[in-house]
Each structure stands twice: as C-alpha cells, then as structure tokens.
XYZ file of C-alpha atoms in Angstrom:
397
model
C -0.585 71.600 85.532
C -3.968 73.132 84.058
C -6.351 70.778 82.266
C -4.415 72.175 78.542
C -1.198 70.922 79.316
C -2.749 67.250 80.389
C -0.336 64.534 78.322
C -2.012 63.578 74.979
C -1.247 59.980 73.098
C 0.301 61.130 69.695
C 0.881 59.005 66.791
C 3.550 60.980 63.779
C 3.197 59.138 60.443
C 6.211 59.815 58.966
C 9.994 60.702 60.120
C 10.459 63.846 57.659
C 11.306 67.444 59.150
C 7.872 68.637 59.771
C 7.076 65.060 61.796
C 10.370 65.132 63.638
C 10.141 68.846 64.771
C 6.315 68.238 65.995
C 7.927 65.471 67.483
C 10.340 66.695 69.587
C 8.414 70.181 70.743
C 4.928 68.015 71.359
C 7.624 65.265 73.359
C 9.266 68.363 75.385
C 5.795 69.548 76.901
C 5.136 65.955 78.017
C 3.091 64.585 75.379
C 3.676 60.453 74.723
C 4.723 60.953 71.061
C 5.694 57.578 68.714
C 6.904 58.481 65.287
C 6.336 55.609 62.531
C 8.676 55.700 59.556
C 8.887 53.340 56.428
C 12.639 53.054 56.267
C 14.255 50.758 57.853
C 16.674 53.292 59.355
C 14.717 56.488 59.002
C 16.797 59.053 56.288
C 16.033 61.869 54.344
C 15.549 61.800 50.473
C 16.986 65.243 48.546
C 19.467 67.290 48.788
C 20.596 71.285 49.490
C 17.835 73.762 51.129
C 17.622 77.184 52.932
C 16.305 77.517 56.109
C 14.882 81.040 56.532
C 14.958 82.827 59.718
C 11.714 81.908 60.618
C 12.813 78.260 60.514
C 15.819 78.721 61.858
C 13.660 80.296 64.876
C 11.651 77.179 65.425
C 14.797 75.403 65.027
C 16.289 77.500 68.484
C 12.529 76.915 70.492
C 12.809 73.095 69.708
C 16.696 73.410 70.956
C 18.595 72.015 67.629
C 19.246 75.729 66.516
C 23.270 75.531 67.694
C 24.166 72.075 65.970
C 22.131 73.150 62.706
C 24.900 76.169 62.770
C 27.203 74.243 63.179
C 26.377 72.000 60.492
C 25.062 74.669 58.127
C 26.520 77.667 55.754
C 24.925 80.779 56.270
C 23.475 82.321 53.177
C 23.643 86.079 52.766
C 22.559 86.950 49.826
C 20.801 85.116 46.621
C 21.929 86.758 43.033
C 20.737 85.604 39.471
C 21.937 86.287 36.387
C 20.482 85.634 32.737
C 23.563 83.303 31.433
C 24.024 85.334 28.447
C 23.303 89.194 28.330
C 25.030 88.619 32.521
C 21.705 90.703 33.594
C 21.101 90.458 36.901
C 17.435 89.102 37.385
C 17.172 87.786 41.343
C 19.053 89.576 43.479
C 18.165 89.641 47.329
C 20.013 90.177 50.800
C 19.081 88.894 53.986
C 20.012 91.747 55.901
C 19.934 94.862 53.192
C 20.300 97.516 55.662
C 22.903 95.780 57.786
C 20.931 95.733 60.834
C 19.503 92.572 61.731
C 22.585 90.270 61.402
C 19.478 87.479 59.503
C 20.953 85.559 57.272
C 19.419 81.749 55.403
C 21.237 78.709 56.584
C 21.917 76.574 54.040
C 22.196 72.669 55.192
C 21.911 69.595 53.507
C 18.911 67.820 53.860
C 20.660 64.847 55.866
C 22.072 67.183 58.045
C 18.776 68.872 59.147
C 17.422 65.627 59.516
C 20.409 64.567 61.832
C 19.735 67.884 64.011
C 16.035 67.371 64.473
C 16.107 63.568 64.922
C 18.727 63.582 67.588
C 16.403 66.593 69.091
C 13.235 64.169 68.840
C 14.780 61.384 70.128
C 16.717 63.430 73.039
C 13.287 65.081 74.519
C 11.331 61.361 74.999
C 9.826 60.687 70.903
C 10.171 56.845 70.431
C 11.126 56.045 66.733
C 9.325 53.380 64.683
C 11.217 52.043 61.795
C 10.116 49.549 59.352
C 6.558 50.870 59.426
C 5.405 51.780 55.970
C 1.392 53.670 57.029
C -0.594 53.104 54.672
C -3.862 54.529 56.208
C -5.968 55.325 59.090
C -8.630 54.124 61.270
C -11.581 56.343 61.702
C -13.216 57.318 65.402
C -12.675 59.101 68.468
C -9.728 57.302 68.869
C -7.735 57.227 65.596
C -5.464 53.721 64.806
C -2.327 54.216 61.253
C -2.449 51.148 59.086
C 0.780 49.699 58.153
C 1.380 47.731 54.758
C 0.725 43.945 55.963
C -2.021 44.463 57.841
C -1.203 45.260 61.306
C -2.518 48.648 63.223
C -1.120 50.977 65.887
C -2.049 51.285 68.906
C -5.005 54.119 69.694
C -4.133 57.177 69.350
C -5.411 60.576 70.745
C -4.241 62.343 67.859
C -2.499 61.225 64.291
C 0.054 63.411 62.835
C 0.328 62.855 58.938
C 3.724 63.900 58.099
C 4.312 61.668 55.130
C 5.130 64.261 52.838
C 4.019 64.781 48.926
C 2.855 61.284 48.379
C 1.113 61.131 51.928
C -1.217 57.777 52.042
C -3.623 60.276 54.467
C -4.237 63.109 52.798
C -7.225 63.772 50.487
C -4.745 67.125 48.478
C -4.943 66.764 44.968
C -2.898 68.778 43.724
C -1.888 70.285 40.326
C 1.406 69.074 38.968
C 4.012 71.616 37.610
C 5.596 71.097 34.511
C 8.912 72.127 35.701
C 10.792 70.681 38.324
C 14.981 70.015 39.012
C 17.996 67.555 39.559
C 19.806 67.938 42.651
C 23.433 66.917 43.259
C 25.938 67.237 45.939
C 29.681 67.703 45.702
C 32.733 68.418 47.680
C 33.451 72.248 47.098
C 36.555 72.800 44.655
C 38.682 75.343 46.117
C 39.445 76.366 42.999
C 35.988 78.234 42.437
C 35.862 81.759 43.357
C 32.577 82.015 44.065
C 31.803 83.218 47.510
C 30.745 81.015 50.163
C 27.810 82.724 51.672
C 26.123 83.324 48.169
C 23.031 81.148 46.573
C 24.447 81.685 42.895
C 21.893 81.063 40.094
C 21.963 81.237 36.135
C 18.970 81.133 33.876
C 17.898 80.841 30.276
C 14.666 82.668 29.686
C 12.376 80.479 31.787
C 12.973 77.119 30.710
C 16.447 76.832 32.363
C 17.812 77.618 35.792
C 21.164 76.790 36.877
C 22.263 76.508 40.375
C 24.909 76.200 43.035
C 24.667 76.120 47.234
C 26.908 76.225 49.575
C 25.389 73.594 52.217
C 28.097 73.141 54.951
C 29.115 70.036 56.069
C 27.091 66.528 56.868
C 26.649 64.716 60.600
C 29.719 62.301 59.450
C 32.100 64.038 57.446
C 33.735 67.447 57.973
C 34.317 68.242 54.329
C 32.187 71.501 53.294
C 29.779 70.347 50.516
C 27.572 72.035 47.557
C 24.341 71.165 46.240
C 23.992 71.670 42.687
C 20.545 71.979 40.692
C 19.525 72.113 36.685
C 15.768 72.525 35.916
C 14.066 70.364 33.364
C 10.828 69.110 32.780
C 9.544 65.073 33.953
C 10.147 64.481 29.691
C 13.003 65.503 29.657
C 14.632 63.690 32.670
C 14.241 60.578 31.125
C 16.177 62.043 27.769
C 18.682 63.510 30.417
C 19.459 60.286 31.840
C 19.635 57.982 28.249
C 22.626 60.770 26.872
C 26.082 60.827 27.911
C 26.359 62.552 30.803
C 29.428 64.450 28.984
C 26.330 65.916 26.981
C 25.153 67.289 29.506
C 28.179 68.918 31.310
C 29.320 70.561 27.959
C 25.962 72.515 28.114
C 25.882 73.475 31.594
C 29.424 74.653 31.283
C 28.681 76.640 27.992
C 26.093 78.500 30.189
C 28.083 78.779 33.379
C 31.640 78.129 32.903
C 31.640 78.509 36.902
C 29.802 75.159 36.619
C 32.978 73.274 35.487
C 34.482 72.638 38.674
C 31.759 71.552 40.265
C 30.676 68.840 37.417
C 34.043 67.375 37.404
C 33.049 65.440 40.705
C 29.584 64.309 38.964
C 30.598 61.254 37.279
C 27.493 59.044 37.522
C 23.875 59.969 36.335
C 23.244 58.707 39.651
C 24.432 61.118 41.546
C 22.034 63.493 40.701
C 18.535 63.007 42.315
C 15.155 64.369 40.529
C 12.564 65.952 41.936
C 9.130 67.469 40.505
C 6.777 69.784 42.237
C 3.365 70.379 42.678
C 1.251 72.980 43.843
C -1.886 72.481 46.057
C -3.388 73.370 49.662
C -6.141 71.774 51.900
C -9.041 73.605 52.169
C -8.601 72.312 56.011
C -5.820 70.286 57.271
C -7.374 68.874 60.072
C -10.254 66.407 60.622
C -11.094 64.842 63.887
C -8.245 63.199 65.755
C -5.584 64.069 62.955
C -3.928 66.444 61.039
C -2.006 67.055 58.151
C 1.329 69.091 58.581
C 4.418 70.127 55.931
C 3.706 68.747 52.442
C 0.948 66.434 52.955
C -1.275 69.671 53.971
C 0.359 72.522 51.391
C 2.883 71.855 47.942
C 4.656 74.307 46.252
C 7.485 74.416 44.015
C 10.908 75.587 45.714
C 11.470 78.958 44.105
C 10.680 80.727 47.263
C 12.887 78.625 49.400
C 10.071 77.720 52.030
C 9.217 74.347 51.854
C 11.411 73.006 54.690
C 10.511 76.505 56.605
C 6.671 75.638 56.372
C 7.178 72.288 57.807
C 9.351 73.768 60.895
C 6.532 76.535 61.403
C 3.333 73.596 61.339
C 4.923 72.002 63.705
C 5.535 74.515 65.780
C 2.127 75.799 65.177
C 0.524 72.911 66.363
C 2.677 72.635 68.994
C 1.426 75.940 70.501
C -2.301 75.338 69.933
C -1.656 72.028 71.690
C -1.094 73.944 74.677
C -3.434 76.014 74.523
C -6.600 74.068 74.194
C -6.986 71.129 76.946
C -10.633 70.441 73.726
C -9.017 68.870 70.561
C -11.106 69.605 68.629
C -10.933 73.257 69.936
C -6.844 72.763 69.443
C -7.102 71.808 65.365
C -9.334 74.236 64.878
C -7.176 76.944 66.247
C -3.786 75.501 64.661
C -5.764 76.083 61.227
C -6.369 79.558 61.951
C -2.242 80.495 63.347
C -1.414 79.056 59.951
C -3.591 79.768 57.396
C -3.248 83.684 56.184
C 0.525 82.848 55.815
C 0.132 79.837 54.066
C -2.476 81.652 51.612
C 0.370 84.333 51.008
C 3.829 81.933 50.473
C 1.391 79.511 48.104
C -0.076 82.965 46.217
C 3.506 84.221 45.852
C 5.124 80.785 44.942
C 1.965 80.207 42.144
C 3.146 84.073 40.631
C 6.867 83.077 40.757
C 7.387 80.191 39.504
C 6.813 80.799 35.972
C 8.698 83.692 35.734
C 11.559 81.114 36.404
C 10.654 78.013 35.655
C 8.437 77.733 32.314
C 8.197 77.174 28.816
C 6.543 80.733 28.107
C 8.511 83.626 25.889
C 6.811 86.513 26.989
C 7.186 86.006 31.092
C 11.193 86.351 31.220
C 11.032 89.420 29.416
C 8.535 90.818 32.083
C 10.567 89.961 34.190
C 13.528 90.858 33.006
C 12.913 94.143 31.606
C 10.141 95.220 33.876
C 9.841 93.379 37.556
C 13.743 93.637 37.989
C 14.259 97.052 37.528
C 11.265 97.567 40.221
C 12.459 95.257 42.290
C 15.271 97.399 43.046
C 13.354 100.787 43.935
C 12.298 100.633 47.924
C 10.898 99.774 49.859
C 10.613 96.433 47.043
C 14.471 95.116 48.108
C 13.409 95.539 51.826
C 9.781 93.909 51.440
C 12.124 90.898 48.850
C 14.121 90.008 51.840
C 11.335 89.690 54.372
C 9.317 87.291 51.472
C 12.664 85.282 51.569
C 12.927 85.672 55.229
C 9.548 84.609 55.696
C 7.705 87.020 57.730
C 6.111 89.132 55.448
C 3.310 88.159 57.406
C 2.934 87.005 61.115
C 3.641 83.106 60.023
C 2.008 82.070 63.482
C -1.154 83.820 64.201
C-alpha cells in the first residue's frame, strides 16, 4: 500500500444518505469508519425522491446499485401541466434521443436508506445509535459531543452528515417561502397514469401538485406512490386545523387524477411537511472535518438533486481520500472536485424555483408563455435532460 491509502480513524455524524454512502466507500478502502446517529434505530425522515443517473452511478461504485433497482421505479420522463388551460409547462425525458437507456429511479426514502445502510454495514462501518452530536471538539485530533455530556473517541477526521439542521455547520442559510407535504400510498390500479412518469399539476406559481411512482419498500412488496402539494410554513398550520375533506375536494377539483390516490389519505398525519432553504458554504471543510450533503449546500427540490448531491460528496471525498496520504491536502482537493457543480445545481435551483413555487403573477406567465415554448427548440430538451440527469457539468472534478 502507498502512504495515501494508509487507514484513517473516521468519525460520520449522522446516519442520513450522504453519511451512510461516505460510510460504506471510505469502510471498503480500509478506513476504520463509526457512524453516530440520534435515533435509537437509525431511519430516514421524508418520503418519495429521484435518484439521477449520476447518483444512481455512485450508488453501482459503492455496490448497492442492484438492490436500489430492485427496490426502485424507474422514471422516464417528468411532464407538467398548468391544471386549467392543460398547457404543458415541464416536460423532460431522460433519454430524448433513445440512446442512452438513462432513466431517474424513483425510491422511497426508507428504501434508499435500507440499500445504503445494509451496504455500510456489509463493507466494516460500525453503527452508533442513540447518539444525538451535538458538537465538536477542536484540534488536530477532532472528538463529536453527544447531548449528556459524553465525547467520542479521537478522531482523524469528522464527517458532519447531520443534514439541514446540522449542530456543526456554521451555513446560514436563507429560508424559502415555499415548501411541500409529502405522502405515501399504495398505488390504485384504477389510475391510468403511467408508471414510469413523474406527473405534476400547477396553479400559476403558488401551487404544484404531484404524484411518484416510488417502487416498493425493504418490507413490503406492494408498489407505492409518493404524493406532494406545495404550500407555504402559514399555511401548513391552516392545512392541518381544516377538515382534511377540505382539502381533498380542492386537490381533486385541480387534478381529478388525484382522487384515487387521496382516498387512502385518511389522517392529516399521514402527510409529512417539509420546508426548504437555500444556502452553500463558502468552504465545507475546516481542519479534521467536513461538511457533506445538506449540512454543506440547501436547495429546494425542484431540480430533483438533493439526494444526488449527497451520493456525489461522498463519493467525492471518498476519492480525494485516496488520493492524498496529507489531510489537509485531501479537504482541500475534495472542495475543488465539488465545487463548480455545486455552484451550477444551486444557481439553477435559485432561478427555478420561483417559476414554480412562488407567490409572484408575472413569473408563471414567463414561463409559461415564453421559457416553455424555448424549452422545446434544441439543443434546450437535450441540455433539460442532462440538468435533470445531472451532468451538465463534470459533477466530480
């Protein structure tokens, strides 16, 4: 072995995607890797996502890429409409020239987390529950804090991977005033919408309607949907005081698609909310630790990245791991593999978003009227899928 690939002592805060993927790549070259989690049996929290090529990519290195498949529902193709005049106002394909065979893969966020913790814990990672971090030590030697007082052990480097409300990380970032409930449901076989399609309704900007396929979970064979209605932080808690017939009638008047789908919703409950933010780190790493996935970069979902950019920092790090035996040298380097796609998917995400997801009049009609019809002159479908794809850029430099 050459001096790079000498084992390191790695402490993960945090048993989320991004943790348990650095986990089990950093574990597979020999690194001593402990992952700390605050649950008591580690889960995830949320509900339907898309992992992009790229991800699913990272997902194949790390060697969980054939049970996500067979967990997951691939995505071909994502279409919009506006709910009334039935303009079309997203409409991308994976693969628009039928040559590449790429495709999304649509998974539940339990089952993702099922795929890369049984990877983790399969190439050597040892699995902390019951640890809630609640900081870090400083030094050449870097120690997580745990709620009650006690410390880890020394570690050579800490991996924050605590996610949006990350104890570590010094983001600040600036909230959106926008963000979505998220459901999941048995599918009805009596909808007729296809399978591999992310189907989405909107109202101007200040309502977007939509409905996943997501495969099936770790435990149970029956193929499932995620489900998601935009609203604003306000206007959750008004969501959740009404009748939740309130709310079905108006989805349904919308999207009469919906109405299958709803039936199986019968508990406020069921449907989990979650608001965005958008922010980046100037630099994501300091000495002896790091900050990967959400505690390093936010964003809200329109662009369907934010499991993807996890997968890739991990992977990232991973790489510069090996290639610097110097720390220091190795941080340094995973900033620069990451940061010139990071700069683009936060720039496009920032210009999206309230084109979708907004309270403005004027910015649906741009894009409705103006961006949409462009969008469908080439190369722009082409360029569309590899945004959604996620290598419009190199996303490891």
């Amino acid at each position: 072995m050459t001096s790079a690939m000498l084992s390191k002592d790695i402490g993960i805060a945090g048993a989320g995607i991004g943790g348990l993927t650095a986990a089990a790549a950093l574990s597979a070259k020999g690194h001593k890797v402990t992952v700390f989690d605050q649950f008591t049996t580690p889960a995830p929290v949320g509900s339907g996502l898309v992992i992009q090529p790229v991800g699913q990519d990272v997902l194949d290195l790390i060697g969980a890429g054939d049970m996500a498949r067979q967990m997951g529902q691939p995505i071909t193709r994502m279409l919009g409409h506006e709910s009334q005049s039935m303009r079309v106002i997203l409409d991308v394909t994976y693969d628009p020239k039928q040559r590449t065979g790429r495709h999304g893969l649509a998974m539940h966020r339990s089952a993702l987390f099922h795929c890369v913790l049984t990877t983790a814990q399969k190439a050597g990672a040892t699995l902390c529950p019951d640890h809630p971090v609640t900081g870090v030590t400083d030094g050449d030697k870097r120690q997580l804090l745990f709620a009650g007082g006690d410390k880890s052990p020394p570690f050579d480097l800490v991996i924050d991977s605590t996610g949006a409300k990350s104890p570590l990380s010094p983001l600040v970032p600036r909230a959106l005033p926008y963000g979505a409930i998220w459901g999941t449901v048995d599918r009805p076989t009596e909808t007729s919408l296809p399978i591999d399609l992310l189907s989405q309704r909107y109202r101007k900007a200040h309502r977007m309607i939509g409905i996943l396929p997501v495969g099936r979970l770790s435990n149970d064979p029956t193929i499932k949907t995620a489900l998601f209605w935009s609203l604003t932080q306000a206007d959750y808690a008004a969501w959740r005081a009404a009748p939740l017939d309130e709310w079905k009638a108006k989805a349904t008047a919308l999207w009469p698609d919906m109405a299958p789908f709803l039936e199986r919703i019968t508990d406020h409950a069921q449907m989990t909310p979650a608001f965005y933010s958008h922010g980046t780190l100037r630099s994501p790493a300091a000495k002896g630790l790091v900050h990967i996935g959400d505690a390093a970069h936010r964003a809200s979902p329109q662009l369907g990245q934010g499991a993807n950019m996890a997968l890739l920092d991990a992977w990232a790090l991973n790489l510069a791991l090996q290639d610097h035996d110097d720390l220091a040298d190795a941080l340094d380097r995973y900033c620069r593999m990451r940061r010139r796609h990071l700069w683009l998917y936060q720039l496009m995400s920032a210009a999206f978003t309230p084109l979708y997801q907004s309270d403005s009049r004027w910015l649906p009609r741009l894009r409705d009227h103006i961006l949409t019809p462009l969008s469908r002159i080439p190369p722009a479908p082409s360029v569309l899928s590899r945004l959604v794809c996620g290598d419009l850029v190199p996303p490891i430099r």
